[in-house]
PDB file of C-alpha atoms in Angstrom:
ATOM      1  CA  MET A   1      81.462  74.239  65.468  1.00 78.00           C
ATOM      2  CA  VAL A   2      85.024  75.017  66.583  1.00 79.00           C
ATOM      3  CA  ILE A   3      85.753  76.652  63.229  1.00 85.00           C
ATOM      4  CA  ILE A   4      82.626  78.828  63.591  1.00 81.00           C
ATOM      5  CA  VAL A   5      83.704  79.815  67.111  1.00 73.00           C
ATOM      6  CA  LEU A   6      87.144  80.857  65.819  1.00 77.00           C
ATOM      7  CA  ALA A   7      85.436  82.999  63.163  1.00 75.00           C
ATOM      8  CA  ARG A   8      83.662  84.937  65.997  1.00 71.00           C
ATOM      9  CA  PRO A   9      80.315  85.751  64.345  1.00 76.00           C
ATOM     10  CA  GLN A  10      78.834  89.068  65.539  1.00 65.00           C
ATOM     11  CA  THR A  11      75.682  91.108  65.116  1.00 63.00           C
ATOM     12  CA  ALA A  12      75.358  94.884  65.486  1.00 53.00           C
ATOM     13  CA  GLU A  13      72.632  96.411  67.613  1.00 50.00           C
ATOM     14  CA  ASN A  14      69.272  96.449  65.934  1.00 47.00           C
ATOM     15  CA  TRP A  15      67.537  99.661  64.832  1.00 41.00           C
ATOM     16  CA  GLU A  16      65.391  99.918  67.947  1.00 42.00           C
ATOM     17  CA  GLU A  17      68.466  99.931  70.171  1.00 42.00           C
ATOM     18  CA  SER A  18      70.668 102.207  68.108  1.00 37.00           C
ATOM     19  CA  ASP A  19      69.496 105.417  69.789  1.00 41.00           C
ATOM     20  CA  VAL A  20      70.555 103.971  73.146  1.00 38.00           C
ATOM     21  CA  GLU A  21      73.516 101.754  72.322  1.00 59.00           C
ATOM     22  CA  GLY A  22      75.121 103.646  69.435  1.00 73.00           C
ATOM     23  CA  ILE A  23      77.556 106.528  69.503  1.00 92.00           C
ATOM     24  CA  ASP A  24      76.543 110.128  68.811  1.00 96.00           C
ATOM     25  CA  ILE A  25      79.255 112.252  67.212  1.00 97.00           C
ATOM     26  CA  MET A  26      79.292 115.968  66.418  1.00 98.00           C
ATOM     27  CA  LEU A  27      82.010 117.247  64.094  1.00 98.00           C
ATOM     28  CA  ALA A  28      82.876 120.833  65.126  1.00 98.00           C
ATOM     29  CA  THR A  29      84.912 122.308  62.282  1.00 98.00           C
ATOM     30  CA  ASP A  30      86.674 125.659  62.089  1.00 97.00           C
ATOM     31  CA  VAL A  31      85.768 127.584  58.909  1.00 97.00           C
ATOM     32  CA  SER A  32      87.640 130.806  59.684  1.00 96.00           C
ATOM     33  CA  THR A  33      89.584 132.307  56.782  1.00 96.00           C
ATOM     34  CA  SER A  34      92.886 130.980  58.166  1.00 95.00           C
ATOM     35  CA  MET A  35      91.673 127.481  57.218  1.00 97.00           C
ATOM     36  CA  LEU A  36      92.513 128.461  53.615  1.00 96.00           C
ATOM     37  CA  ALA A  37      96.232 128.180  54.462  1.00 96.00           C
ATOM     38  CA  MET A  38      97.973 125.687  52.177  1.00 97.00           C
ATOM     39  CA  ASP A  39     100.312 123.868  54.575  1.00 96.00           C
ATOM     40  CA  LEU A  40      97.919 120.911  54.270  1.00 96.00           C
ATOM     41  CA  LYS A  41      97.147 119.996  50.670  1.00 94.00           C
ATOM     42  CA  PRO A  42      95.331 121.499  48.878  1.00 96.00           C
ATOM     43  CA  ASN A  43      94.500 123.612  51.949  1.00 97.00           C
ATOM     44  CA  ARG A  44      93.469 123.040  55.545  1.00 97.00           C
ATOM     45  CA  ILE A  45      89.713 123.114  55.042  1.00 97.00           C
ATOM     46  CA  GLU A  46      89.663 120.816  52.001  1.00 97.00           C
ATOM     47  CA  ALA A  47      92.031 118.338  53.666  1.00 97.00           C
ATOM     48  CA  ALA A  48      89.859 118.384  56.789  1.00 97.00           C
ATOM     49  CA  LYS A  49      86.695 117.764  54.735  1.00 97.00           C
ATOM     50  CA  GLU A  50      88.224 114.852  52.828  1.00 97.00           C
ATOM     51  CA  VAL A  51      89.481 113.087  55.940  1.00 97.00           C
ATOM     52  CA  ALA A  52      86.259 113.750  57.860  1.00 97.00           C
ATOM     53  CA  ALA A  53      84.238 112.290  54.956  1.00 97.00           C
ATOM     54  CA  ASN A  54      86.262 109.075  55.144  1.00 96.00           C
ATOM     55  CA  PHE A  55      85.612 108.977  58.884  1.00 96.00           C
ATOM     56  CA  VAL A  56      81.850 109.404  58.383  1.00 96.00           C
ATOM     57  CA  ASN A  57      81.848 106.565  55.841  1.00 95.00           C
ATOM     58  CA  SER A  58      83.491 104.284  58.395  1.00 93.00           C
ATOM     59  CA  ARG A  59      80.801 104.900  61.059  1.00 93.00           C
ATOM     60  CA  LYS A  60      77.888 102.960  59.593  1.00 89.00           C
ATOM     61  CA  ASN A  61      75.853 102.609  62.795  1.00 88.00           C
ATOM     62  CA  ASP A  62      76.325 105.990  64.480  1.00 93.00           C
ATOM     63  CA  ASN A  63      74.447 109.271  64.534  1.00 95.00           C
ATOM     64  CA  ILE A  64      76.699 112.030  63.196  1.00 97.00           C
ATOM     65  CA  GLY A  65      76.145 115.776  62.966  1.00 97.00           C
ATOM     66  CA  LEU A  66      78.159 118.794  61.877  1.00 98.00           C
ATOM     67  CA  THR A  67      78.602 122.219  63.424  1.00 97.00           C
ATOM     68  CA  ILE A  68      80.849 124.894  61.935  1.00 97.00           C
ATOM     69  CA  PHE A  69      82.342 127.968  63.528  1.00 97.00           C
ATOM     70  CA  ALA A  70      84.412 131.042  62.810  1.00 96.00           C
ATOM     71  CA  GLY A  71      83.660 134.142  64.896  1.00 96.00           C
ATOM     72  CA  GLU A  72      80.241 132.561  65.571  1.00 95.00           C
ATOM     73  CA  SER A  73      78.859 129.062  65.316  1.00 96.00           C
ATOM     74  CA  PHE A  74      75.837 127.294  63.905  1.00 94.00           C
ATOM     75  CA  THR A  75      74.676 123.766  63.100  1.00 96.00           C
ATOM     76  CA  GLN A  76      75.310 122.723  59.517  1.00 96.00           C
ATOM     77  CA  CYS A  77      73.688 119.288  59.977  1.00 97.00           C
ATOM     78  CA  PRO A  78      71.915 117.922  63.082  1.00 96.00           C
ATOM     79  CA  LEU A  79      72.604 114.430  64.369  1.00 97.00           C
ATOM     80  CA  THR A  80      71.415 111.850  61.874  1.00 96.00           C
ATOM     81  CA  ILE A  81      72.006 108.277  60.751  1.00 94.00           C
ATOM     82  CA  ASP A  82      71.577 109.544  57.167  1.00 96.00           C
ATOM     83  CA  HIS A  83      75.265 109.812  56.389  1.00 96.00           C
ATOM     84  CA  ALA A  84      74.604 110.866  52.792  1.00 96.00           C
ATOM     85  CA  ALA A  85      73.044 114.038  54.182  1.00 96.00           C
ATOM     86  CA  VAL A  86      76.034 114.595  56.474  1.00 97.00           C
ATOM     87  CA  LEU A  87      78.444 114.165  53.569  1.00 97.00           C
ATOM     88  CA  ASN A  88      76.475 116.581  51.391  1.00 97.00           C
ATOM     89  CA  MET A  89      76.509 119.205  54.137  1.00 97.00           C
ATOM     90  CA  LEU A  90      80.205 118.578  54.793  1.00 97.00           C
ATOM     91  CA  ASN A  91      81.025 118.963  51.118  1.00 97.00           C
ATOM     92  CA  ALA A  92      79.183 122.305  51.084  1.00 96.00           C
ATOM     93  CA  VAL A  93      81.349 123.758  53.874  1.00 96.00           C
ATOM     94  CA  GLN A  94      83.378 126.723  52.622  1.00 95.00           C
ATOM     95  CA  CYS A  95      85.531 129.335  54.339  1.00 95.00           C
ATOM     96  CA  GLU A  96      84.037 131.892  51.946  1.00 92.00           C
ATOM     97  CA  ILE A  97      81.109 132.373  54.331  1.00 93.00           C
ATOM     98  CA  ALA A  98      83.578 134.018  56.723  1.00 92.00           C
ATOM     99  CA  LEU A  99      85.675 135.565  53.954  1.00 89.00           C
ATOM    100  CA  ASN A 100      82.595 137.232  52.422  1.00 91.00           C
ATOM    101  CA  GLY A 101      81.126 138.314  55.745  1.00 88.00           C
ATOM    102  CA  VAL A 102      78.157 135.912  55.770  1.00 90.00           C
ATOM    103  CA  ILE A 103      79.266 135.047  59.306  1.00 90.00           C
ATOM    104  CA  GLU A 104      81.759 136.908  61.464  1.00 93.00           C
ATOM    105  CA  ASP A 105      85.365 135.863  60.935  1.00 95.00           C
ATOM    106  CA  GLY A 106      87.493 134.800  63.885  1.00 95.00           C
ATOM    107  CA  THR A 107      87.905 131.659  65.962  1.00 96.00           C
ATOM    108  CA  ALA A 108      85.188 131.046  68.543  1.00 97.00           C
ATOM    109  CA  ILE A 109      86.311 127.658  69.835  1.00 97.00           C
ATOM    110  CA  GLY A 110      84.082 127.891  72.902  1.00 97.00           C
ATOM    111  CA  MET A 111      81.027 128.569  70.750  1.00 97.00           C
ATOM    112  CA  GLY A 112      81.879 125.635  68.490  1.00 97.00           C
ATOM    113  CA  ILE A 113      81.990 123.302  71.480  1.00 98.00           C
ATOM    114  CA  ALA A 114      78.842 124.808  72.988  1.00 97.00           C
ATOM    115  CA  ASN A 115      76.936 124.312  69.751  1.00 97.00           C
ATOM    116  CA  GLY A 116      77.985 120.667  69.679  1.00 97.00           C
ATOM    117  CA  VAL A 117      76.924 120.257  73.307  1.00 98.00           C
ATOM    118  CA  SER A 118      73.476 121.687  72.531  1.00 97.00           C
ATOM    119  CA  ARG A 119      72.996 118.892  69.994  1.00 96.00           C
ATOM    120  CA  LEU A 120      74.318 116.122  72.233  1.00 97.00           C
ATOM    121  CA  LYS A 121      73.074 117.004  75.715  1.00 95.00           C
ATOM    122  CA  GLU A 122      69.737 115.158  75.381  1.00 93.00           C
ATOM    123  CA  SER A 123      71.313 112.113  73.762  1.00 93.00           C
ATOM    124  CA  LYS A 124      70.848 108.730  75.458  1.00 91.00           C
ATOM    125  CA  ALA A 125      73.769 107.196  73.568  1.00 91.00           C
ATOM    126  CA  LYS A 126      76.332 105.228  75.543  1.00 88.00           C
ATOM    127  CA  SER A 127      79.043 107.543  74.202  1.00 93.00           C
ATOM    128  CA  LYS A 128      78.762 111.216  73.199  1.00 96.00           C
ATOM    129  CA  VAL A 129      81.658 112.766  71.343  1.00 97.00           C
ATOM    130  CA  ILE A 130      82.684 116.098  69.823  1.00 98.00           C
ATOM    131  CA  ILE A 131      85.567 116.077  67.343  1.00 98.00           C
ATOM    132  CA  LEU A 132      86.843 119.654  67.430  1.00 98.00           C
ATOM    133  CA  LEU A 133      89.089 120.746  64.573  1.00 98.00           C
ATOM    134  CA  THR A 134      90.697 124.201  64.551  1.00 97.00           C
ATOM    135  CA  ASP A 135      93.835 125.972  63.382  1.00 95.00           C
ATOM    136  CA  GLY A 136      93.855 128.972  65.681  1.00 89.00           C
ATOM    137  CA  SER A 137      93.425 130.503  69.103  1.00 94.00           C
ATOM    138  CA  ASN A 138      90.107 131.478  70.630  1.00 95.00           C
ATOM    139  CA  ASN A 139      89.538 135.179  69.901  1.00 95.00           C
ATOM    140  CA  SER A 140      85.744 135.452  69.549  1.00 93.00           C
ATOM    141  CA  GLY A 141      82.503 134.279  71.093  1.00 94.00           C
ATOM    142  CA  GLU A 142      80.693 134.691  74.365  1.00 93.00           C
ATOM    143  CA  ILE A 143      81.852 131.403  75.915  1.00 96.00           C
ATOM    144  CA  SER A 144      85.464 130.552  76.693  1.00 96.00           C
ATOM    145  CA  PRO A 145      86.794 127.173  75.511  1.00 97.00           C
ATOM    146  CA  GLU A 146      87.361 126.027  79.102  1.00 97.00           C
ATOM    147  CA  ALA A 147      83.828 126.989  80.172  1.00 97.00           C
ATOM    148  CA  ALA A 148      82.389 125.160  77.166  1.00 98.00           C
ATOM    149  CA  ALA A 149      84.502 122.117  78.026  1.00 98.00           C
ATOM    150  CA  GLU A 150      83.150 122.136  81.595  1.00 98.00           C
ATOM    151  CA  ILE A 151      79.606 122.192  80.221  1.00 97.00           C
ATOM    152  CA  ALA A 152      80.460 119.273  77.940  1.00 98.00           C
ATOM    153  CA  LYS A 153      81.833 117.381  80.924  1.00 97.00           C
ATOM    154  CA  GLU A 154      78.588 117.932  82.863  1.00 97.00           C
ATOM    155  CA  PHE A 155      76.681 116.185  80.064  1.00 97.00           C
ATOM    156  CA  GLY A 156      79.171 113.326  79.780  1.00 96.00           C
ATOM    157  CA  ILE A 157      80.484 114.527  76.414  1.00 97.00           C
ATOM    158  CA  ARG A 158      84.074 113.738  75.467  1.00 97.00           C
ATOM    159  CA  VAL A 159      86.014 116.165  73.225  1.00 98.00           C
ATOM    160  CA  TYR A 160      88.749 115.070  70.866  1.00 98.00           C
ATOM    161  CA  ALA A 161      90.582 118.272  69.933  1.00 98.00           C
ATOM    162  CA  ILE A 162      92.674 118.507  66.771  1.00 98.00           C
ATOM    163  CA  GLY A 163      95.039 121.393  66.073  1.00 97.00           C
ATOM    164  CA  VAL A 164      95.674 121.737  62.325  1.00 97.00           C
ATOM    165  CA  GLY A 165      98.793 123.424  60.977  1.00 95.00           C
ATOM    166  CA  THR A 166     102.432 122.937  60.079  1.00 94.00           C
ATOM    167  CA  ASN A 167     105.201 122.848  62.684  1.00 92.00           C
ATOM    168  CA  ASN A 168     106.797 125.787  60.858  1.00 92.00           C
ATOM    169  CA  LYS A 169     106.342 129.314  62.149  1.00 93.00           C
ATOM    170  CA  THR A 170     104.533 130.374  58.967  1.00 96.00           C
ATOM    171  CA  ALA A 171     102.275 128.787  56.360  1.00 96.00           C
ATOM    172  CA  PRO A 172     101.506 129.749  52.724  1.00 97.00           C
ATOM    173  CA  TYR A 173      98.206 131.587  52.305  1.00 96.00           C
ATOM    174  CA  PRO A 174      96.422 132.839  49.160  1.00 95.00           C
ATOM    175  CA  TYR A 175      95.928 136.600  49.220  1.00 92.00           C
ATOM    176  CA  GLY A 176      95.089 139.007  46.396  1.00 88.00           C
ATOM    177  CA  GLY A 177      96.066 136.603  43.626  1.00 90.00           C
ATOM    178  CA  GLU A 178      99.414 135.706  45.198  1.00 96.00           C
ATOM    179  CA  VAL A 179     100.685 133.526  48.019  1.00 96.00           C
ATOM    180  CA  ILE A 180     102.027 135.101  51.206  1.00 96.00           C
ATOM    181  CA  ASN A 181     103.296 133.579  54.445  1.00 96.00           C
ATOM    182  CA  VAL A 182     101.135 133.957  57.552  1.00 95.00           C
ATOM    183  CA  PRO A 183     101.924 132.997  61.156  1.00 94.00           C
ATOM    184  CA  VAL A 184     100.837 129.592  62.473  1.00 95.00           C
ATOM    185  CA  GLU A 185      99.143 130.319  65.793  1.00 92.00           C
ATOM    186  CA  ILE A 186      97.563 127.257  67.403  1.00 95.00           C
ATOM    187  CA  ASP A 187      96.740 127.509  71.102  1.00 95.00           C
ATOM    188  CA  GLU A 188      97.791 123.959  71.929  1.00 96.00           C
ATOM    189  CA  ALA A 189      97.670 124.560  75.682  1.00 96.00           C
ATOM    190  CA  THR A 190      93.967 125.453  75.517  1.00 97.00           C
ATOM    191  CA  LEU A 191      93.148 122.520  73.253  1.00 97.00           C
ATOM    192  CA  GLN A 192      94.966 120.199  75.651  1.00 97.00           C
ATOM    193  CA  ARG A 193      92.961 121.607  78.589  1.00 98.00           C
ATOM    194  CA  ILE A 194      89.713 121.041  76.687  1.00 98.00           C
ATOM    195  CA  ALA A 195      90.698 117.415  76.135  1.00 97.00           C
ATOM    196  CA  ASP A 196      91.775 116.963  79.761  1.00 97.00           C
ATOM    197  CA  ILE A 197      88.575 118.466  81.185  1.00 98.00           C
ATOM    198  CA  THR A 198      86.358 116.179  79.085  1.00 97.00           C
ATOM    199  CA  ASN A 199      88.504 113.033  79.361  1.00 97.00           C
ATOM    200  CA  GLY A 200      89.281 113.254  75.646  1.00 96.00           C
ATOM    201  CA  GLN A 201      92.521 113.552  73.698  1.00 96.00           C
ATOM    202  CA  TYR A 202      94.451 116.338  71.981  1.00 97.00           C
ATOM    203  CA  TYR A 203      96.165 115.753  68.639  1.00 97.00           C
ATOM    204  CA  ARG A 204      98.319 117.882  66.334  1.00 97.00           C
ATOM    205  CA  ALA A 205      97.889 117.397  62.584  1.00 96.00           C
ATOM    206  CA  THR A 206     100.727 118.820  60.495  1.00 96.00           C
ATOM    207  CA  SER A 207      99.739 117.117  57.213  1.00 95.00           C
ATOM    208  CA  LYS A 208      96.725 115.472  55.606  1.00 94.00           C
ATOM    209  CA  GLU A 209      98.338 112.097  56.259  1.00 96.00           C
ATOM    210  CA  SER A 210      98.758 112.759  59.980  1.00 96.00           C
ATOM    211  CA  LEU A 211      95.191 114.080  60.125  1.00 97.00           C
ATOM    212  CA  ALA A 212      93.965 110.806  58.585  1.00 96.00           C
ATOM    213  CA  GLU A 213      95.947 108.871  61.201  1.00 96.00           C
ATOM    214  CA  ILE A 214      94.315 110.916  63.972  1.00 96.00           C
ATOM    215  CA  TYR A 215      90.807 110.187  62.711  1.00 96.00           C
ATOM    216  CA  SER A 216      91.764 106.516  62.409  1.00 94.00           C
ATOM    217  CA  GLU A 217      92.854 106.487  66.055  1.00 94.00           C
ATOM    218  CA  ILE A 218      89.626 108.183  67.157  1.00 94.00           C
ATOM    219  CA  ASP A 219      87.714 105.644  65.069  1.00 92.00           C
ATOM    220  CA  LYS A 220      89.353 102.825  67.039  1.00 90.00           C
ATOM    221  CA  LEU A 221      88.740 104.520  70.390  1.00 88.00           C
ATOM    222  CA  GLU A 222      85.047 105.140  69.705  1.00 83.00           C
ATOM    223  CA  ARG A 223      83.530 101.975  68.334  1.00 75.00           C
ATOM    224  CA  SER A 224      79.890 100.841  68.266  1.00 52.00           C
ATOM    225  CA  ALA A 225      79.285  97.738  70.353  1.00 50.00           C
ATOM    226  CA  TYR A 226      78.617  94.389  68.742  1.00 49.00           C
ATOM    227  CA  ASP A 227      76.985  91.326  70.290  1.00 53.00           C
ATOM    228  CA  GLU A 228      79.124  88.207  70.230  1.00 56.00           C
ATOM    229  CA  GLU A 229      77.169  85.286  68.761  1.00 65.00           C
ATOM    230  CA  TYR A 230      79.714  82.474  69.049  1.00 67.00           C
ATOM    231  CA  TYR A 231      78.692  81.264  72.513  1.00 72.00           C
ATOM    232  CA  ILE A 232      76.018  78.827  71.317  1.00 82.00           C
ATOM    233  CA  PHE A 233      78.455  77.306  68.829  1.00 80.00           C
ATOM    234  CA  ALA A 234      81.069  76.963  71.581  1.00 80.00           C
ATOM    235  CA  LEU A 235      78.518  75.189  73.757  1.00 85.00           C
ATOM    236  CA  ILE A 236      77.602  72.796  70.951  1.00 88.00           C
ATOM    237  CA  ALA A 237      81.280  72.092  70.286  1.00 82.00           C
ATOM    238  CA  LEU A 238      81.896  71.374  73.982  1.00 86.00           C
ATOM    239  CA  VAL A 239      78.886  69.053  74.272  1.00 86.00           C
ATOM    240  CA  THR A 240      79.845  67.081  71.167  1.00 88.00           C
ATOM    241  CA  LEU A 241      83.455  66.740  72.333  1.00 86.00           C
ATOM    242  CA  LEU A 242      82.287  65.444  75.717  1.00 86.00           C
ATOM    243  CA  LEU A 243      79.839  63.098  73.992  1.00 85.00           C
ATOM    244  CA  GLU A 244      82.638  61.779  71.809  1.00 84.00           C
ATOM    245  CA  VAL A 245      84.753  61.028  74.900  1.00 81.00           C
ATOM    246  CA  VAL A 246      81.866  59.273  76.661  1.00 81.00           C
ATOM    247  CA  LEU A 247      80.919  57.157  73.629  1.00 80.00           C
ATOM    248  CA  ARG A 248      84.517  56.275  72.878  1.00 79.00           C
ATOM    249  CA  ASN A 249      84.882  54.860  76.363  1.00 79.00           C
ATOM    250  CA  THR A 250      81.449  53.094  76.544  1.00 80.00           C
ATOM    251  CA  ILE A 251      79.267  52.014  73.621  1.00 78.00           C
ATOM    252  CA  LEU A 252      81.824  52.699  70.910  1.00 73.00           C
ATOM    253  CA  ARG A 253      84.810  51.489  72.882  1.00 72.00           C
ATOM    254  CA  LYS A 254      87.312  49.522  70.782  1.00 70.00           C
ATOM    255  CA  LEU A 255      88.484  46.247  72.243  1.00 64.00           C
ATOM    256  CA  PRO A 256      92.083  45.122  71.773  1.00 61.00           C
TER     257      PRO A 256
END
């Protein structure tokens, strides 16, 4: 019994409780054309997709959704426990939709947050989270990042903001069949304010490896609850130990 106690057996919440006890997470990902910059390998958007996919695979019991934004924002995948669907939608994300004018180019951080809030506001989950990933400064959209963060706060939604881009002043960018250098312009002050308003965290990712470390830290901060099941075994162990002491000093007592 003591060995079982030390092993700490656990059970996750059952299906009926998952909509109340689990964690609901919206990934809000920047798909503006600047995400094609190659300071993260092979480029920002592909590095972000790969790391986010690993994160999704690690969250077996949580509802996860995906919203994307450039100059405007829309939901790529609503909240779902079907992580295969999330991964398929994530894999389909391309900056070409902004590059080819399918959606307006730009960086509407406030709209990205607001879209995530619209998907999370009715959630009954114990924890509601938006993981915001962007490489720029807000220059589009009808809602400012700070206003969107205040709305998120009202609904108890925490925002983890990630700024993606090298520490250098410029980054390589594919243009017209060649590679040119473009400025790295991340509004870290605004991203930090978003995190502060919503009781979240701000992170800076300058490589795919550091981005993976950031997602790993978020993964540890936002964990689904598990029920400890070792108590009954501890009780049995205690009773048997007490019984052994009583018997050793009464019926099974050894005489000199």
